[in-house]
């Protein structure tokens, strides 16, 4: 199966993305004007920080790409970045070295990618274009990019290549209304990816509603999702909107979607396709504007073959799949994860090298959740001590 990155390579944007080139260097301005252009890019130029703010306000964009030369004549880069982030929070800032053409990745990141911007943009083959992570790296070169530039999701910890790929594709899809299916073993952090998608999307100021499909009894799940009218069943003393309606304008996170009853899956499919819900006991179709992110630790294709999951619903959910690796496949993140949990549960304690060695030998079938619990136990068992040792690790 091809990776999400490979699948995204086949996507071509029909709407040009605004690229604001801010540099006092006329040679660089001219080069980028020639190399970046329709149909993929709409280049807008400014030679100063104040000029850039003026054109940003004029174009009214909140989802463009800003290529910034730090040698501005009128504003310090940090000051300029702060203003842009405050007024245009969805505009991604990429730093440029006007002398070398080197692209520095991230929100004014100091870490360069070892390639020329123009080379990256005009690389042969399919490219990624999006508004939050507009580094337009192709699939084959992304591995090299990860070695030099780091992308990080706010709620997730890890510098390993698998997690860097998750970060990249998550930021790519977040700005669109595309339905996302997050897969991975239990405890890998699928809920954190769903939250991140919402938090960096244009819907971030609207509701983020979570429904755990395995935690709500089958007899109640339909009413929870779609709502009900007064008198529609025993105990329905008043009408109530469902969680889908409550997510209007925002994001609905359907966790453990693989456990959704087959009888309810057709109604979810109808909601996804038509953007409408009908309350239990009601006759009116209510229009809703909701972005859906689903997650599962189940093998949905296996469930399809067992006729326990609808194939058409699977393809409607998996428009953009993101797979989270198990902890055993990213053990290079173990030290950072364990340290972060120690700081959370007992800030005055450190992890001994011997304790870290014990952690590294474990297979972690429960993934990050299991590690979190192990560290929490250790911070209790260490008592008044200042260092977690192997005897404090219970697995």
Coordinates of C-alpha atoms in Angstrom, one line a residue, residues 180-192 194 209-216 252-262 265 292-300 308-309 317:
X180 CA -9.3 12.1 7.4
X181 CA -8.9 8.6 8.7
X182 CA -6.3 8.1 11.4
X183 CA -5.1 4.5 11.9
X184 CA -2.7 2.9 14.3
X185 CA -2.5 0.6 17.3
X186 CA -4.1 1.5 20.6
X187 CA -2.1 4.1 22.5
X188 CA -0.3 5.6 19.6
X189 CA -1.9 9.0 19.9
X190 CA -4.6 9.1 17.2
X191 CA -6.7 11.5 19.3
X192 CA -3.7 14.0 19.4
X194 CA -7.2 14.7 15.4
X209 CA -16.7 17.4 19.3
X210 CA -15.5 13.9 20.2
X211 CA -17.6 10.8 19.9
X212 CA -16.1 7.4 21.1
X213 CA -18.1 4.9 19.1
X214 CA -17.0 2.0 21.3
X215 CA -17.9 3.8 24.6
X216 CA -21.6 4.5 23.9
X252 CA -16.3 16.0 14.6
X253 CA -13.9 13.3 15.8
X254 CA -15.3 9.8 15.4
X255 CA -13.0 7.7 17.6
X256 CA -13.0 3.9 17.2
X257 CA -15.1 4.1 14.1
X258 CA -14.5 0.4 13.5
X259 CA -16.8 -0.3 16.4
X260 CA -19.7 1.6 15.0
X261 CA -22.7 -0.7 14.5
X262 CA -23.4 -1.7 10.9
X265 CA -23.0 3.2 9.2
X292 CA -15.0 14.8 10.0
X293 CA -11.8 13.1 11.3
X294 CA -12.2 9.4 12.2
X295 CA -9.8 7.0 13.9
X296 CA -9.5 3.3 14.5
X297 CA -7.1 0.6 15.7
X298 CA -9.0 -2.0 13.7
X299 CA -8.2 -3.4 10.3
X300 CA -11.2 -1.9 8.4
X308 CA -18.9 -5.8 9.5
X309 CA -18.0 -2.5 7.9
X317 CA -13.7 8.2 5.4

